[in-house]
Amino acid sequence: MLETCSLSFWFFLCKRPPSKDSNWLTFTLDLTEDRPRRSRPITIYVNSERHLEFGVNYACCIQSQHSNSPKLQLDIWHHITVLIAQTSPDDTSIELYLNSQKLAEYKLSKRFRPPYHDISIEASPTDTHLAEICVWKRKLTAKEIQIMFEQKTTLKRLDFAMDILSRVQFGKH
């Protein structure tokens, strides 16, 4: 059972032909309420113009939000963090961060409230790479989000390891 949770992931937008007009990335975090068992999908997507958008499904009615994000750059890693927390018995707050900067905060009505019985994640990357998808059972602090973005520890280690492996030559015995 979850009442509060955080999600983060890295994504990399690749160059693609100008003829494509579909979303670059669609990432859905589906929260299932315990009683009654209802699904509450939260969708984050990068639209065809490379802007980050956000949608919450309220009983088959999608409430879309624009995050006022700048146009996302190509060929670099971006970091997204979503914080979901119950702020009162009737309200839930969702905060959206891009590259450690808070883009938006949304207050959801009592129809969308914890505890959540299950979480499922689905990603549809198009000309995009995903890495380090993480879920926490608590609300991360702004400082923790900033540190994750600034350190990029796992990605740097991966790049370092790939660099070393690319230089290794195996001899025949």
CSV table of C-alpha atoms in Angstrom, one decimal:
chain,number,residue,atom,x,y,z
A,1,MET,CA,0.0,0.0,0.0
A,2,LEU,CA,1.3,3.4,-1.0
A,3,GLU,CA,0.1,6.8,0.1
A,4,THR,CA,3.1,8.7,-1.1
A,5,CYS,CA,5.6,7.8,-3.8
A,6,SER,CA,8.2,9.3,-6.1
A,7,LEU,CA,9.3,8.2,-9.6
A,8,SER,CA,12.4,9.3,-11.6
A,9,PHE,CA,13.9,8.3,-14.9
A,10,TRP,CA,16.4,9.5,-17.5
A,11,PHE,CA,15.6,9.8,-21.2
A,12,PHE,CA,17.6,10.7,-24.2
A,13,LEU,CA,16.0,12.3,-27.3
A,14,CYS,CA,17.6,11.2,-30.6
A,15,LYS,CA,17.5,13.1,-33.8
A,16,ARG,CA,14.9,11.8,-36.2
A,17,PRO,CA,13.4,12.6,-39.6
A,18,PRO,CA,11.3,15.8,-39.7
A,19,SER,CA,8.4,13.8,-41.3
A,20,LYS,CA,7.6,12.1,-37.9
A,21,ASP,CA,4.9,14.0,-36.0
A,22,SER,CA,4.1,11.5,-33.2
A,23,ASN,CA,5.1,11.9,-29.5
A,24,TRP,CA,8.8,11.2,-28.8
A,25,LEU,CA,8.1,9.6,-25.4
A,26,THR,CA,5.0,8.4,-23.6
A,27,PHE,CA,5.5,7.3,-20.0
A,28,THR,CA,2.6,6.1,-17.9
A,29,LEU,CA,2.5,5.5,-14.2
A,30,ASP,CA,-0.7,3.6,-13.4
A,31,LEU,CA,-1.8,3.8,-9.7
A,32,THR,CA,-4.5,1.3,-8.6
A,33,GLU,CA,-6.7,2.4,-5.7
A,34,ASP,CA,-7.4,-0.2,-3.1
A,35,ARG,CA,-11.2,0.3,-2.7
A,36,PRO,CA,-12.8,0.3,-5.2
A,37,ARG,CA,-10.1,-1.1,-7.4
A,38,ARG,CA,-9.8,1.7,-9.9
A,39,SER,CA,-6.9,2.6,-12.2
A,40,ARG,CA,-5.5,6.1,-12.1
A,41,PRO,CA,-3.0,6.5,-15.0
A,42,ILE,CA,-0.7,9.5,-14.9
A,43,THR,CA,1.0,10.1,-18.3
A,44,ILE,CA,4.0,12.1,-19.0
A,45,TYR,CA,4.9,12.7,-22.6
A,46,VAL,CA,7.2,14.6,-24.9
A,47,ASN,CA,5.1,15.9,-27.8
A,48,SER,CA,6.2,16.2,-31.4
A,49,GLU,CA,7.4,19.8,-30.7
A,50,ARG,CA,9.7,18.4,-27.9
A,51,HIS,CA,7.7,20.0,-25.1
A,52,LEU,CA,7.0,18.0,-21.9
A,53,GLU,CA,3.3,17.5,-21.1
A,54,PHE,CA,1.3,15.7,-18.5
A,55,GLY,CA,-2.1,14.0,-18.2
A,56,VAL,CA,-4.2,12.4,-15.5
A,57,ASN,CA,-7.1,10.0,-16.3
A,58,TYR,CA,-10.2,10.7,-14.2
A,59,ALA,CA,-12.7,7.9,-15.0
A,60,CYS,CA,-12.1,8.0,-18.7
A,61,CYS,CA,-11.8,11.8,-18.9
A,62,ILE,CA,-8.2,12.9,-19.4
A,63,GLN,CA,-7.2,16.1,-17.8
A,64,SER,CA,-4.1,17.3,-19.7
A,65,GLN,CA,-1.7,19.9,-18.3
A,66,HIS,CA,1.1,21.7,-20.1
A,67,SER,CA,4.2,22.0,-18.0
A,68,ASN,CA,5.5,25.3,-19.6
A,69,SER,CA,8.8,23.5,-20.2
A,70,PRO,CA,11.2,24.8,-22.7
A,71,LYS,CA,11.8,22.9,-25.9
A,72,LEU,CA,13.9,19.9,-25.0
A,73,GLN,CA,17.3,19.6,-26.5
A,74,LEU,CA,18.3,16.7,-28.7
A,75,ASP,CA,21.2,14.3,-28.0
A,76,ILE,CA,21.4,14.9,-24.2
A,77,TRP,CA,20.1,13.0,-21.2
A,78,HIS,CA,17.1,14.6,-19.4
A,79,HIS,CA,16.0,13.7,-15.9
A,80,ILE,CA,12.3,13.6,-14.9
A,81,THR,CA,11.0,13.2,-11.3
A,82,VAL,CA,7.4,12.9,-10.3
A,83,LEU,CA,6.3,13.3,-6.7
A,84,ILE,CA,2.9,12.1,-5.6
A,85,ALA,CA,1.7,12.8,-2.0
A,86,GLN,CA,-1.5,13.0,-0.1
A,87,THR,CA,-1.7,16.6,1.2
A,88,SER,CA,-5.0,16.2,3.1
A,89,PRO,CA,-7.7,13.5,3.4
A,90,ASP,CA,-9.3,14.8,0.2
A,91,ASP,CA,-6.4,16.1,-1.8
A,92,THR,CA,-3.4,14.7,-3.6
A,93,SER,CA,-0.5,16.7,-5.0
A,94,ILE,CA,1.6,15.8,-8.0
A,95,GLU,CA,4.9,17.7,-8.6
A,96,LEU,CA,6.8,17.4,-11.9
A,97,TYR,CA,10.5,18.1,-12.1
A,98,LEU,CA,12.7,18.3,-15.2
A,99,ASN,CA,16.5,18.3,-14.8
A,100,SER,CA,16.0,19.1,-11.1
A,101,GLN,CA,13.9,22.2,-11.8
A,102,LYS,CA,10.3,22.2,-10.6
A,103,LEU,CA,8.0,22.7,-13.6
A,104,ALA,CA,4.6,22.3,-12.1
A,105,GLU,CA,2.5,21.3,-9.2
A,106,TYR,CA,-1.0,19.9,-9.6
A,107,LYS,CA,-3.7,19.5,-6.9
A,108,LEU,CA,-6.0,16.5,-7.6
A,109,SER,CA,-9.5,16.1,-6.2
A,110,LYS,CA,-10.7,13.6,-3.7
A,111,ARG,CA,-11.6,11.2,-6.5
A,112,PHE,CA,-7.9,10.6,-6.9
A,113,ARG,CA,-6.5,9.6,-3.5
A,114,PRO,CA,-4.4,7.0,-1.8
A,115,PRO,CA,-3.8,4.4,-0.6
A,116,TYR,CA,-2.7,2.7,-3.8
A,117,HIS,CA,-2.6,-1.0,-4.0
A,118,ASP,CA,-0.4,-1.4,-7.0
A,119,ILE,CA,1.8,0.6,-9.4
A,120,SER,CA,2.5,-0.3,-13.0
A,121,ILE,CA,4.8,1.5,-15.4
A,122,GLU,CA,4.6,1.5,-19.2
A,123,ALA,CA,6.9,3.3,-21.6
A,124,SER,CA,6.6,3.9,-25.3
A,125,PRO,CA,9.8,5.5,-26.4
A,126,THR,CA,10.0,6.6,-30.1
A,127,ASP,CA,13.5,7.8,-31.0
A,128,THR,CA,14.2,7.9,-27.3
A,129,HIS,CA,16.3,5.9,-24.9
A,130,LEU,CA,15.3,5.3,-21.2
A,131,ALA,CA,17.5,4.6,-18.2
A,132,GLU,CA,17.4,4.2,-14.5
A,133,ILE,CA,13.6,4.0,-13.8
A,134,CYS,CA,13.3,4.2,-10.0
A,135,VAL,CA,10.3,4.3,-7.7
A,136,TRP,CA,10.4,5.2,-4.0
A,137,LYS,CA,7.8,4.7,-1.3
A,138,ARG,CA,8.3,8.3,-0.1
A,139,LYS,CA,8.4,11.8,-1.4
A,140,LEU,CA,11.9,12.8,-2.4
A,141,THR,CA,13.1,16.2,-1.3
A,142,ALA,CA,14.1,19.0,-3.8
A,143,LYS,CA,17.7,18.6,-2.6
A,144,GLU,CA,17.7,14.8,-3.3
A,145,ILE,CA,16.3,15.5,-6.8
A,146,GLN,CA,19.0,18.1,-7.4
A,147,ILE,CA,21.8,15.7,-6.2
A,148,MET,CA,20.5,12.9,-8.5
A,149,PHE,CA,20.6,15.2,-11.4
A,150,GLU,CA,24.0,16.8,-10.7
A,151,GLN,CA,25.8,13.6,-9.9
A,152,LYS,CA,24.5,11.4,-12.7
A,153,THR,CA,26.5,8.7,-11.0
A,154,THR,CA,25.2,5.6,-12.7
A,155,LEU,CA,25.2,7.2,-16.2
A,156,LYS,CA,28.8,8.4,-15.7
A,157,ARG,CA,29.8,5.0,-14.5
A,158,LEU,CA,28.2,3.4,-17.5
A,159,ASP,CA,29.9,5.8,-19.9
A,160,PHE,CA,33.2,5.2,-18.2
A,161,ALA,CA,32.8,1.4,-18.3
A,162,MET,CA,31.8,1.6,-22.0
A,163,ASP,CA,34.9,3.7,-22.7
A,164,ILE,CA,37.2,1.2,-21.0
A,165,LEU,CA,35.5,-1.8,-22.8
A,166,SER,CA,35.9,-0.1,-26.2
A,167,ARG,CA,39.7,0.1,-25.6
A,168,VAL,CA,40.1,-3.5,-24.6
A,169,GLN,CA,41.4,-5.9,-27.2
A,170,PHE,CA,41.2,-9.6,-26.8
A,171,GLY,CA,44.0,-11.7,-28.2
A,172,LYS,CA,43.6,-15.2,-29.7
A,173,HIS,CA,45.2,-18.1,-27.8
